[in-house]
mmCIF file of C-alpha atoms in Angstrom:
data_model
loop_
_atom_site.group_PDB
_atom_site.id
_atom_site.type_symbol
_atom_site.label_atom_id
_atom_site.label_comp_id
_atom_site.label_asym_id
_atom_site.label_seq_id
_atom_site.Cartn_x
_atom_site.Cartn_y
_atom_site.Cartn_z
ATOM 1 C CA MET A 1 -69.920 -9.438 90.342
ATOM 2 C CA ARG A 2 -71.345 -10.627 86.943
ATOM 3 C CA VAL A 3 -74.207 -13.046 86.455
ATOM 4 C CA LEU A 4 -75.611 -14.861 83.406
ATOM 5 C CA LEU A 5 -79.194 -16.006 83.422
ATOM 6 C CA THR A 6 -80.372 -18.443 80.611
ATOM 7 C CA THR A 7 -83.479 -20.063 79.506
ATOM 8 C CA TRP A 8 -85.444 -21.396 76.522
ATOM 9 C CA GLY A 9 -89.130 -21.582 76.997
ATOM 10 C CA SER A 10 -92.265 -19.548 77.084
ATOM 11 C CA ARG A 11 -92.885 -16.253 78.727
ATOM 12 C CA GLY A 12 -93.319 -18.211 82.103
ATOM 13 C CA ASP A 13 -89.788 -19.236 81.752
ATOM 14 C CA VAL A 14 -88.535 -15.770 80.734
ATOM 15 C CA GLU A 15 -90.317 -13.380 83.050
ATOM 16 C CA PRO A 16 -89.133 -14.900 86.333
ATOM 17 C CA LEU A 17 -85.459 -14.396 85.123
ATOM 18 C CA ALA A 18 -86.354 -10.698 84.599
ATOM 19 C CA GLY A 19 -87.546 -10.625 88.336
ATOM 20 C CA LEU A 20 -84.301 -12.122 89.512
ATOM 21 C CA ALA A 21 -82.143 -9.894 87.303
ATOM 22 C CA VAL A 22 -83.871 -6.813 88.677
ATOM 23 C CA GLU A 23 -82.951 -8.049 92.226
ATOM 24 C CA LEU A 24 -79.472 -9.009 91.235
ATOM 25 C CA ARG A 25 -78.776 -5.476 89.890
ATOM 26 C CA ALA A 26 -80.210 -3.837 92.824
ATOM 27 C CA ARG A 27 -77.430 -5.660 94.826
ATOM 28 C CA GLY A 28 -74.812 -4.298 92.350
ATOM 29 C CA ALA A 29 -74.381 -7.120 89.988
ATOM 30 C CA GLN A 30 -74.166 -6.839 86.256
ATOM 31 C CA VAL A 31 -76.540 -9.065 84.634
ATOM 32 C CA ARG A 32 -77.306 -10.577 81.095
ATOM 33 C CA VAL A 33 -80.167 -12.885 79.974
ATOM 34 C CA CYS A 34 -79.794 -15.429 77.137
ATOM 35 C CA ALA A 35 -83.280 -16.253 76.074
ATOM 36 C CA PRO A 36 -85.348 -16.963 72.895
ATOM 37 C CA PRO A 37 -85.357 -13.976 70.470
ATOM 38 C CA ASP A 38 -89.062 -13.697 70.580
ATOM 39 C CA GLU A 39 -89.988 -10.085 70.169
ATOM 40 C CA GLU A 40 -92.240 -10.053 73.411
ATOM 41 C CA PHE A 41 -89.370 -11.483 75.421
ATOM 42 C CA ALA A 42 -87.084 -8.754 74.220
ATOM 43 C CA ALA A 43 -89.604 -6.170 75.053
ATOM 44 C CA LEU A 44 -90.102 -7.665 78.608
ATOM 45 C CA LEU A 45 -86.422 -7.457 79.325
ATOM 46 C CA ALA A 46 -85.882 -4.092 77.648
ATOM 47 C CA ARG A 47 -88.723 -2.749 79.974
ATOM 48 C CA VAL A 48 -86.465 -3.540 83.065
ATOM 49 C CA GLY A 49 -83.200 -2.556 81.232
ATOM 50 C CA VAL A 50 -81.735 -5.956 81.003
ATOM 51 C CA PRO A 51 -79.829 -6.845 77.793
ATOM 52 C CA LEU A 52 -81.180 -9.934 75.839
ATOM 53 C CA VAL A 53 -78.645 -12.196 74.326
ATOM 54 C CA PRO A 54 -80.500 -14.263 71.630
ATOM 55 C CA LEU A 55 -80.421 -18.028 72.078
ATOM 56 C CA GLY A 56 -81.663 -20.541 69.700
ATOM 57 C CA PRO A 57 -84.937 -20.236 67.477
ATOM 58 C CA THR A 58 -88.021 -18.128 68.647
ATOM 59 C CA VAL A 59 -90.305 -20.246 70.708
ATOM 60 C CA ARG A 60 -93.282 -19.056 68.694
ATOM 61 C CA SER A 61 -91.801 -20.414 65.557
ATOM 62 C CA VAL A 62 -91.742 -23.793 67.295
ATOM 63 C CA VAL A 63 -95.018 -24.002 69.048
ATOM 64 C CA ALA A 64 -97.383 -21.796 67.100
ATOM 65 C CA GLY A 65 -98.228 -24.041 64.190
ATOM 66 C CA THR A 66 -101.564 -25.566 63.669
ATOM 67 C CA GLU A 67 -100.463 -28.849 65.224
ATOM 68 C CA PRO A 68 -98.368 -29.362 68.452
ATOM 69 C CA PRO A 69 -94.739 -30.225 67.956
ATOM 70 C CA THR A 70 -94.050 -33.634 67.220
ATOM 71 C CA ALA A 71 -91.455 -36.122 68.574
ATOM 72 C CA LYS A 72 -89.479 -35.723 65.390
ATOM 73 C CA ASP A 73 -89.517 -31.875 66.011
ATOM 74 C CA ALA A 74 -88.163 -32.388 69.521
ATOM 75 C CA PHE A 75 -85.276 -34.585 68.341
ATOM 76 C CA ARG A 76 -84.279 -31.896 65.883
ATOM 77 C CA LEU A 77 -84.699 -29.042 68.299
ATOM 78 C CA ALA A 78 -82.733 -30.749 71.328
ATOM 79 C CA PRO A 79 -79.201 -30.869 69.461
ATOM 80 C CA GLU A 80 -79.876 -27.358 68.107
ATOM 81 C CA LEU A 81 -80.245 -25.920 71.551
ATOM 82 C CA VAL A 82 -77.392 -27.813 72.928
ATOM 83 C CA ALA A 83 -75.141 -26.414 70.178
ATOM 84 C CA ALA A 84 -76.553 -22.806 70.735
ATOM 85 C CA ARG A 85 -75.787 -23.009 74.513
ATOM 86 C CA PHE A 86 -72.044 -24.131 73.695
ATOM 87 C CA ASP A 87 -71.673 -21.439 71.315
ATOM 88 C CA ILE A 88 -73.738 -18.456 72.791
ATOM 89 C CA LEU A 89 -73.336 -19.077 76.480
ATOM 90 C CA THR A 90 -69.396 -19.616 76.280
ATOM 91 C CA ALA A 91 -69.104 -16.008 74.778
ATOM 92 C CA ALA A 92 -71.806 -14.442 77.025
ATOM 93 C CA ALA A 93 -70.536 -16.022 80.269
ATOM 94 C CA GLU A 94 -66.914 -14.814 79.752
ATOM 95 C CA GLY A 95 -65.946 -12.947 82.808
ATOM 96 C CA CYS A 96 -68.972 -13.827 84.766
ATOM 97 C CA ASP A 97 -68.894 -15.310 88.145
ATOM 98 C CA ALA A 98 -72.075 -17.385 87.928
ATOM 99 C CA LEU A 99 -74.316 -19.005 85.369
ATOM 100 C CA LEU A 100 -77.873 -19.943 86.371
ATOM 101 C CA ALA A 101 -80.052 -22.102 83.833
ATOM 102 C CA THR A 102 -83.642 -22.845 83.568
ATOM 103 C CA GLY A 103 -86.293 -23.662 81.163
ATOM 104 C CA LEU A 104 -86.546 -26.560 78.687
ATOM 105 C CA MET A 105 -83.869 -29.046 79.799
ATOM 106 C CA PRO A 106 -80.698 -26.525 79.609
ATOM 107 C CA ALA A 107 -78.332 -29.321 78.455
ATOM 108 C CA GLY A 108 -74.901 -27.495 77.676
ATOM 109 C CA ALA A 109 -75.145 -24.723 80.311
ATOM 110 C CA ARG A 110 -73.530 -26.524 83.113
ATOM 111 C CA ASP A 111 -70.768 -27.731 80.691
ATOM 112 C CA VAL A 112 -69.921 -24.192 79.689
ATOM 113 C CA ALA A 113 -69.794 -23.213 83.335
ATOM 114 C CA GLU A 114 -67.611 -26.110 84.029
ATOM 115 C CA LYS A 115 -65.232 -25.130 81.291
ATOM 116 C CA LEU A 116 -65.104 -21.587 82.543
ATOM 117 C CA GLY A 117 -64.732 -22.598 86.182
ATOM 118 C CA ILE A 118 -67.804 -20.571 87.394
ATOM 119 C CA ARG A 119 -70.644 -21.254 89.702
ATOM 120 C CA TYR A 120 -73.593 -23.120 88.071
ATOM 121 C CA VAL A 121 -77.101 -23.259 89.401
ATOM 122 C CA TYR A 122 -80.101 -25.222 87.826
ATOM 123 C CA ALA A 123 -83.499 -23.555 88.759
ATOM 124 C CA CYS A 124 -86.992 -25.031 88.213
ATOM 125 C CA PHE A 125 -90.447 -23.568 88.599
ATOM 126 C CA HIS A 126 -92.308 -26.627 89.894
ATOM 127 C CA VAL A 127 -91.344 -29.896 91.600
ATOM 128 C CA PHE A 128 -93.146 -31.948 89.185
ATOM 129 C CA GLY A 129 -90.101 -32.419 86.794
ATOM 130 C CA ILE A 130 -87.628 -33.455 89.750
ATOM 131 C CA PRO A 131 -87.161 -37.174 90.092
ATOM 132 C CA SER A 132 -89.150 -38.441 92.992
ATOM 133 C CA ARG A 133 -90.298 -41.795 94.470
ATOM 134 C CA HIS A 134 -93.683 -40.247 95.107
ATOM 135 C CA PHE A 135 -94.855 -39.649 91.491
ATOM 136 C CA PRO A 136 -93.860 -40.597 87.990
ATOM 137 C CA PRO A 137 -92.186 -38.401 85.277
ATOM 138 C CA GLY A 138 -94.260 -36.459 82.901
ATOM 139 C CA SER A 139 -94.158 -37.476 79.207
ATOM 140 C CA ARG A 140 -91.268 -36.883 76.950
ATOM 141 C CA PRO A 141 -90.519 -37.663 73.486
ATOM 142 C CA GLY A 142 -88.929 -41.046 72.974
ATOM 143 C CA ARG A 143 -89.253 -44.711 73.824
ATOM 144 C CA GLU A 144 -92.302 -44.958 76.095
ATOM 145 C CA SER A 145 -92.370 -46.852 79.417
ATOM 146 C CA PRO A 146 -94.056 -50.067 79.577
ATOM 147 C CA ARG A 147 -97.700 -49.611 80.482
ATOM 148 C CA ASP A 148 -97.556 -52.168 83.373
ATOM 149 C CA GLU A 149 -94.461 -50.529 84.909
ATOM 150 C CA THR A 150 -95.499 -48.809 88.308
ATOM 151 C CA ASP A 151 -92.320 -48.306 90.105
ATOM 152 C CA ASN A 152 -91.580 -44.746 90.079
ATOM 153 C CA ARG A 153 -87.818 -45.176 90.470
ATOM 154 C CA VAL A 154 -87.853 -47.358 87.261
ATOM 155 C CA LEU A 155 -90.005 -44.920 85.500
ATOM 156 C CA TRP A 156 -87.451 -42.093 86.356
ATOM 157 C CA GLU A 157 -84.509 -44.121 85.243
ATOM 158 C CA GLN A 158 -86.375 -44.491 81.860
ATOM 159 C CA ASP A 159 -86.975 -40.877 81.821
ATOM 160 C CA ALA A 160 -83.167 -40.300 82.125
ATOM 161 C CA GLN A 161 -82.688 -42.648 79.206
ATOM 162 C CA ARG A 162 -85.029 -40.605 77.071
ATOM 163 C CA VAL A 163 -83.163 -37.333 77.914
ATOM 164 C CA ASN A 164 -79.996 -39.018 76.936
ATOM 165 C CA ALA A 165 -81.452 -40.042 73.651
ATOM 166 C CA LEU A 166 -82.535 -36.528 73.111
ATOM 167 C CA TYR A 167 -79.448 -34.754 74.228
ATOM 168 C CA GLY A 168 -76.673 -37.112 75.028
ATOM 169 C CA GLU A 169 -74.950 -37.259 71.642
ATOM 170 C CA ALA A 170 -74.753 -33.596 71.195
ATOM 171 C CA VAL A 171 -73.639 -33.011 74.715
ATOM 172 C CA ALA A 172 -70.844 -35.555 74.542
ATOM 173 C CA ARG A 173 -69.685 -34.161 71.199
ATOM 174 C CA HIS A 174 -69.544 -30.591 72.415
ATOM 175 C CA ARG A 175 -67.839 -31.524 75.712
ATOM 176 C CA ALA A 176 -65.176 -33.243 73.810
ATOM 177 C CA SER A 177 -64.714 -30.284 71.456
ATOM 178 C CA ILE A 178 -63.907 -28.135 74.570
ATOM 179 C CA GLY A 179 -61.720 -31.003 76.369
ATOM 180 C CA LEU A 180 -64.249 -32.368 78.776
ATOM 181 C CA PRO A 181 -65.130 -36.053 79.286
ATOM 182 C CA PRO A 182 -68.538 -37.414 78.616
ATOM 183 C CA VAL A 183 -71.363 -37.606 81.246
ATOM 184 C CA ASP A 184 -73.461 -40.669 81.695
ATOM 185 C CA ASN A 185 -76.783 -39.105 82.788
ATOM 186 C CA VAL A 186 -77.473 -35.857 81.014
ATOM 187 C CA ARG A 187 -80.565 -35.091 83.154
ATOM 188 C CA ASP A 188 -78.975 -35.538 86.498
ATOM 189 C CA HIS A 189 -75.910 -33.618 85.258
ATOM 190 C CA VAL A 190 -78.126 -30.711 84.318
ATOM 191 C CA PHE A 191 -80.233 -30.824 87.509
ATOM 192 C CA THR A 192 -77.310 -31.256 89.982
ATOM 193 C CA ASP A 193 -77.715 -32.712 93.464
ATOM 194 C CA ARG A 194 -79.102 -29.290 94.643
ATOM 195 C CA PRO A 195 -81.498 -27.658 92.246
ATOM 196 C CA TRP A 196 -83.335 -24.411 93.090
ATOM 197 C CA LEU A 197 -87.051 -24.316 93.121
ATOM 198 C CA ALA A 198 -88.447 -20.783 92.239
ATOM 199 C CA ALA A 199 -92.049 -21.548 93.496
ATOM 200 C CA ASP A 200 -94.064 -20.645 96.471
ATOM 201 C CA ALA A 201 -93.915 -23.343 99.334
ATOM 202 C CA THR A 202 -97.679 -23.261 99.881
ATOM 203 C CA LEU A 203 -98.571 -23.685 96.007
ATOM 204 C CA CYS A 204 -95.791 -26.072 95.320
ATOM 205 C CA PRO A 205 -94.465 -27.704 98.569
ATOM 206 C CA SER A 206 -91.084 -29.634 98.018
ATOM 207 C CA GLN A 207 -90.543 -30.964 101.485
ATOM 208 C CA GLY A 208 -90.268 -34.687 101.303
ATOM 209 C CA MET A 209 -91.110 -34.764 97.554
ATOM 210 C CA THR A 210 -87.601 -35.699 96.167
ATOM 211 C CA ASP A 211 -84.393 -37.155 97.334
ATOM 212 C CA LEU A 212 -82.506 -34.171 95.925
ATOM 213 C CA ASP A 213 -81.549 -31.338 98.180
ATOM 214 C CA VAL A 214 -83.908 -28.760 96.899
ATOM 215 C CA VAL A 215 -83.305 -25.181 97.673
ATOM 216 C CA GLN A 216 -86.840 -23.552 97.566
ATOM 217 C CA THR A 217 -86.424 -19.786 97.209
ATOM 218 C CA GLY A 218 -90.017 -18.767 96.629
ATOM 219 C CA ALA A 219 -91.406 -17.410 93.233
ATOM 220 C CA TRP A 220 -89.420 -14.887 91.247
ATOM 221 C CA ILE A 221 -91.932 -12.239 90.799
ATOM 222 C CA LEU A 222 -91.210 -9.118 88.507
ATOM 223 C CA PRO A 223 -93.121 -6.208 89.884
ATOM 224 C CA ASP A 224 -95.164 -4.608 87.384
ATOM 225 C CA ASP A 225 -96.629 -1.101 87.661
ATOM 226 C CA ARG A 226 -97.947 -0.506 84.139
ATOM 227 C CA PRO A 227 -101.405 0.849 84.035
ATOM 228 C CA LEU A 228 -104.141 -1.007 82.410
ATOM 229 C CA PRO A 229 -105.301 0.117 78.859
ATOM 230 C CA GLU A 230 -107.976 2.840 78.798
ATOM 231 C CA GLY A 231 -110.513 0.633 76.928
ATOM 232 C CA LEU A 232 -110.074 -2.290 79.552
ATOM 233 C CA GLU A 233 -110.389 0.081 82.375
ATOM 234 C CA ALA A 234 -113.727 1.406 80.829
ATOM 235 C CA PHE A 235 -114.878 -2.207 80.553
ATOM 236 C CA LEU A 236 -113.987 -3.184 84.015
ATOM 237 C CA ASP A 237 -115.757 0.005 85.400
ATOM 238 C CA ALA A 238 -119.052 -0.710 83.395
ATOM 239 C CA GLY A 239 -120.264 -3.712 85.216
ATOM 240 C CA GLU A 240 -119.636 -6.571 87.542
ATOM 241 C CA PRO A 241 -116.176 -8.298 87.548
ATOM 242 C CA PRO A 242 -115.777 -10.203 84.365
ATOM 243 C CA VAL A 243 -114.243 -13.771 84.009
ATOM 244 C CA TYR A 244 -110.749 -13.852 82.524
ATOM 245 C CA VAL A 245 -110.142 -16.558 80.002
ATOM 246 C CA GLY A 246 -106.544 -16.988 78.593
ATOM 247 C CA PHE A 247 -104.233 -19.710 77.539
ATOM 248 C CA GLY A 248 -100.926 -17.608 77.343
ATOM 249 C CA SER A 249 -98.258 -19.100 75.081
ATOM 250 C CA MET A 250 -100.450 -22.188 74.272
ATOM 251 C CA ALA A 251 -101.075 -22.190 70.532
ATOM 252 C CA ALA A 252 -101.876 -25.557 68.848
ATOM 253 C CA HIS A 253 -102.184 -26.774 72.427
ATOM 254 C CA ALA A 254 -105.045 -24.600 73.414
ATOM 255 C CA PRO A 255 -108.508 -26.503 73.762
ATOM 256 C CA LYS A 256 -110.508 -26.532 70.397
ATOM 257 C CA ASP A 257 -113.028 -23.739 70.058
ATOM 258 C CA ILE A 258 -112.191 -22.600 73.594
ATOM 259 C CA ALA A 259 -113.318 -18.974 73.022
ATOM 260 C CA ARG A 260 -116.875 -20.110 72.206
ATOM 261 C CA VAL A 261 -116.866 -22.669 74.817
ATOM 262 C CA ALA A 262 -115.869 -20.412 77.510
ATOM 263 C CA THR A 263 -117.939 -17.471 76.516
ATOM 264 C CA GLU A 264 -121.064 -19.669 76.553
ATOM 265 C CA ALA A 265 -120.155 -21.099 79.835
ATOM 266 C CA VAL A 266 -119.422 -17.701 81.413
ATOM 267 C CA ARG A 267 -122.552 -16.025 80.054
ATOM 268 C CA ALA A 268 -124.649 -18.913 81.476
ATOM 269 C CA HIS A 269 -123.497 -17.801 84.884
ATOM 270 C CA GLY A 270 -124.564 -14.316 84.110
ATOM 271 C CA ARG A 271 -121.144 -13.018 83.936
ATOM 272 C CA ARG A 272 -119.208 -10.792 81.413
ATOM 273 C CA VAL A 273 -116.230 -12.200 79.577
ATOM 274 C CA LEU A 274 -112.536 -10.926 79.292
ATOM 275 C CA LEU A 275 -110.641 -12.956 76.599
ATOM 276 C CA ALA A 276 -106.812 -12.876 76.537
ATOM 277 C CA ARG A 277 -105.786 -13.085 72.944
ATOM 278 C CA GLY A 278 -102.441 -14.984 73.709
ATOM 279 C CA TRP A 279 -100.729 -17.212 71.165
ATOM 280 C CA ALA A 280 -103.916 -19.050 70.599
ATOM 281 C CA GLY A 281 -105.449 -15.922 69.188
ATOM 282 C CA LEU A 282 -108.688 -16.037 71.052
ATOM 283 C CA ALA A 283 -111.276 -13.812 69.672
ATOM 284 C CA PRO A 284 -114.710 -12.720 70.369
ATOM 285 C CA VAL A 285 -117.519 -15.223 69.043
ATOM 286 C CA ASP A 286 -119.984 -12.073 68.379
ATOM 287 C CA ASP A 287 -120.120 -8.447 68.748
ATOM 288 C CA ALA A 288 -121.923 -8.251 72.058
ATOM 289 C CA GLY A 289 -120.847 -5.700 74.633
ATOM 290 C CA ASP A 290 -120.416 -8.350 77.419
ATOM 291 C CA CYS A 291 -117.008 -9.490 75.854
ATOM 292 C CA PHE A 292 -113.690 -7.641 75.708
ATOM 293 C CA VAL A 293 -110.380 -8.903 74.209
ATOM 294 C CA VAL A 294 -106.903 -7.810 75.672
ATOM 295 C CA GLY A 295 -103.482 -8.511 74.466
ATOM 296 C CA GLU A 296 -100.455 -8.632 76.696
ATOM 297 C CA VAL A 297 -101.514 -6.934 79.985
ATOM 298 C CA ASN A 298 -100.479 -6.335 83.562
ATOM 299 C CA GLN A 299 -101.914 -9.459 85.310
ATOM 300 C CA GLN A 300 -100.898 -8.039 88.735
ATOM 301 C CA ALA A 301 -103.277 -5.131 88.081
ATOM 302 C CA LEU A 302 -105.964 -6.939 86.249
ATOM 303 C CA PHE A 303 -106.359 -10.298 88.299
ATOM 304 C CA PRO A 304 -107.604 -8.561 91.553
ATOM 305 C CA ARG A 305 -110.511 -7.084 89.507
ATOM 306 C CA VAL A 306 -111.826 -10.274 87.826
ATOM 307 C CA ALA A 307 -114.503 -12.819 89.129
ATOM 308 C CA ALA A 308 -112.324 -15.827 88.232
ATOM 309 C CA VAL A 309 -109.264 -16.737 86.001
ATOM 310 C CA VAL A 310 -109.800 -19.568 83.503
ATOM 311 C CA HIS A 311 -106.346 -20.691 82.219
ATOM 312 C CA HIS A 312 -104.015 -23.575 81.167
ATOM 313 C CA GLY A 313 -102.193 -23.949 84.554
ATOM 314 C CA GLY A 314 -98.827 -22.480 83.743
ATOM 315 C CA ALA A 315 -96.672 -21.852 86.957
ATOM 316 C CA GLY A 316 -96.607 -17.966 86.192
ATOM 317 C CA THR A 317 -100.458 -17.548 85.587
ATOM 318 C CA THR A 318 -101.298 -19.819 88.471
ATOM 319 C CA THR A 319 -98.963 -17.943 90.928
ATOM 320 C CA ALA A 320 -100.276 -14.512 89.744
ATOM 321 C CA ALA A 321 -103.983 -15.521 90.064
ATOM 322 C CA ALA A 322 -103.093 -17.035 93.613
ATOM 323 C CA ARG A 323 -101.328 -13.761 94.591
ATOM 324 C CA ALA A 324 -104.217 -11.670 93.394
ATOM 325 C CA GLY A 325 -106.777 -13.799 95.394
ATOM 326 C CA ALA A 326 -108.685 -14.637 92.249
ATOM 327 C CA PRO A 327 -110.531 -18.096 92.093
ATOM 328 C CA GLN A 328 -109.069 -20.110 89.312
ATOM 329 C CA VAL A 329 -110.472 -22.805 86.759
ATOM 330 C CA VAL A 330 -107.485 -24.563 85.392
ATOM 331 C CA VAL A 331 -107.733 -26.490 82.087
ATOM 332 C CA PRO A 332 -104.238 -28.249 82.004
ATOM 333 C CA ARG A 333 -102.943 -29.334 78.560
ATOM 334 C CA ILE A 334 -99.149 -30.402 78.879
ATOM 335 C CA ALA A 335 -96.144 -30.624 81.006
ATOM 336 C CA ASP A 336 -96.579 -29.359 84.656
ATOM 337 C CA GLN A 337 -100.133 -28.004 84.027
ATOM 338 C CA PRO A 338 -101.951 -30.977 85.493
ATOM 339 C CA TYR A 339 -99.806 -30.600 88.586
ATOM 340 C CA TRP A 340 -100.873 -26.841 89.095
ATOM 341 C CA ALA A 341 -104.507 -27.790 88.330
ATOM 342 C CA GLY A 342 -104.418 -30.447 91.150
ATOM 343 C CA ARG A 343 -102.858 -27.919 93.610
ATOM 344 C CA VAL A 344 -105.604 -25.258 93.022
ATOM 345 C CA ALA A 345 -108.234 -27.867 93.603
ATOM 346 C CA GLU A 346 -106.613 -29.342 96.667
ATOM 347 C CA LEU A 347 -106.058 -25.788 98.257
ATOM 348 C CA GLY A 348 -109.708 -25.041 97.525
ATOM 349 C CA ILE A 349 -108.999 -21.841 95.547
ATOM 350 C CA GLY A 350 -110.595 -22.973 92.473
ATOM 351 C CA SER A 351 -111.311 -26.000 90.306
ATOM 352 C CA ALA A 352 -109.289 -28.380 88.124
ATOM 353 C CA HIS A 353 -110.807 -29.251 84.537
ATOM 354 C CA HIS A 354 -108.752 -32.319 83.677
ATOM 355 C CA ASP A 355 -110.812 -33.166 80.639
ATOM 356 C CA PRO A 356 -108.643 -31.682 77.823
ATOM 357 C CA THR A 357 -111.709 -30.766 75.733
ATOM 358 C CA PRO A 358 -114.091 -28.666 77.735
ATOM 359 C CA THR A 359 -117.725 -28.383 76.793
ATOM 360 C CA ARG A 360 -119.996 -25.571 77.676
ATOM 361 C CA ASP A 361 -121.611 -27.593 80.470
ATOM 362 C CA SER A 362 -118.337 -29.060 81.829
ATOM 363 C CA LEU A 363 -116.795 -25.508 82.038
ATOM 364 C CA TYR A 364 -119.961 -24.190 83.499
ATOM 365 C CA ALA A 365 -119.734 -26.760 86.202
ATOM 366 C CA ALA A 366 -116.080 -25.834 86.991
ATOM 367 C CA LEU A 367 -117.050 -22.259 87.157
ATOM 368 C CA THR A 368 -119.826 -23.069 89.558
ATOM 369 C CA THR A 369 -117.069 -24.168 92.070
ATOM 370 C CA ALA A 370 -114.825 -21.301 91.433
ATOM 371 C CA LEU A 371 -117.422 -18.630 91.695
ATOM 372 C CA THR A 372 -118.792 -19.559 95.142
ATOM 373 C CA PRO A 373 -118.142 -17.022 97.967
ATOM 374 C CA GLY A 374 -116.280 -19.920 99.797
ATOM 375 C CA THR A 375 -113.760 -20.382 96.940
ATOM 376 C CA ARG A 376 -113.118 -16.564 96.793
ATOM 377 C CA ALA A 377 -112.701 -16.335 100.606
ATOM 378 C CA ARG A 378 -110.155 -19.192 100.501
ATOM 379 C CA ALA A 379 -108.417 -17.638 97.492
ATOM 380 C CA ARG A 380 -108.170 -14.138 99.183
ATOM 381 C CA ALA A 381 -107.063 -15.696 102.527
ATOM 382 C CA LEU A 382 -104.296 -17.603 100.741
ATOM 383 C CA ALA A 383 -103.152 -14.636 98.897
ATOM 384 C CA ALA A 384 -102.536 -12.771 102.108
ATOM 385 C CA THR A 385 -100.000 -15.437 103.114
ATOM 386 C CA LEU A 386 -98.067 -15.715 99.947
ATOM 387 C CA PRO A 387 -94.640 -13.852 100.239
ATOM 388 C CA ALA A 388 -93.265 -11.609 97.416
ATOM 389 C CA ASP A 389 -89.410 -11.901 98.235
ATOM 390 C CA GLY A 390 -88.529 -15.051 96.353
ATOM 391 C CA ALA A 391 -86.439 -13.146 93.735
ATOM 392 C CA ALA A 392 -84.586 -11.217 96.361
ATOM 393 C CA ARG A 393 -83.887 -14.342 98.419
ATOM 394 C CA ALA A 394 -82.580 -16.113 95.178
ATOM 395 C CA ALA A 395 -80.385 -12.965 94.282
ATOM 396 C CA GLU A 396 -78.767 -13.055 97.706
ATOM 397 C CA LEU A 397 -78.051 -16.954 97.557
ATOM 398 C CA LEU A 398 -76.560 -16.544 94.078
ATOM 399 C CA LEU A 399 -74.239 -13.809 94.912
ATOM 400 C CA ASP A 400 -73.216 -15.402 98.029
ATOM 401 C CA ALA A 401 -72.494 -18.675 96.140
ATOM 402 C CA ALA A 402 -70.719 -16.904 93.364
ATOM 403 C CA GLY A 403 -68.636 -14.930 95.707
ATOM 404 C CA GLY A 404 -67.367 -17.993 97.674
ATOM 405 C CA GLU A 405 -63.623 -18.834 97.331
ATOM 406 C CA GLY A 406 -63.187 -21.979 95.072
ATOM 407 C CA ALA A 407 -66.846 -22.017 94.182
ATOM 408 C CA PRO A 408 -67.460 -25.346 92.276
ATOM 409 C CA ALA A 409 -69.421 -25.350 88.963
ATOM 410 C CA SER A 410 -72.637 -26.690 90.405
ATOM 411 C CA GLY A 411 -75.474 -25.749 92.500
#
């Protein structure tokens, strides 16, 4: 059995595919991953022995400027990624039995699977992006919906129109080039009627949230047994657990002056500070010994040893902190991050700082909630209930689906 996994997005989009790939290989499948050619993604996949087929530009080149990407950037990137998928995936999927796509609107992936006659599955890492009568769509480049429009169904229809504006012409042109008819609704074509949700059911419940037949597999966790760096081990052993502050792949989207603001807020609680450099390049504000900076690190080993995790609210970091039983302060910036912030607050395992520009006082207040014994107790209790077999379940489902006779090119 041969399987192709593809994504274009941040580490939070790539690492789950590595976890799924490991489980697929354990069941005898041959696996390849088409993903952005960022060095850290290549290193991540190399660590588990999974070949990386480069797809599109590096993510860092798109998001790591001094300003967030503009709508003009999005309208330039969308057709570029469609073209890359038709080109790269067609070659990479030759001889495969299934193609699973995720990440930034993978328009083009299902079309390649359709042409090759292989099983196609769309997977997402949160329910927030799936059309629903219960909540409106997130923001997307293109014509904005009227401010007085409140009907969620109408808003989702307008979201589909924005997706068509971004990807429709490129998808139609490339489908025609391989003898396929056009599609009316690119978004729903990509999603299928049966998308997979690679998220924990407690952290991200899907029941009743959408009219689609969602298959919730659980989160795809890549086991990590790497030791922590010696310097970090020494810092952790030298005092009480520090507060971790990191914004992952957020670069221009990271809150302004967040290293200084967070350091002052954490110190006001009498806690030490552990800064994760990330793409935002967080750095110490002084040379005091109560602050330590780390690069890419094993969060599975680190998070159980910190007092709290202050972060942007990506699906991966939220899940990692929850699995570690670490209280969280989520400062959401874009996309699904406000959703995860809300879930952390609702579950009582931390606090949501919805103001995108935290101050020393506002972050101090959010930490006050996160650092209470009650919050830590709830976080630890929840951690004990979170299963770790999401990737294994997804691997079994995918191989079963791909092995079915006459398997259609849809999820």
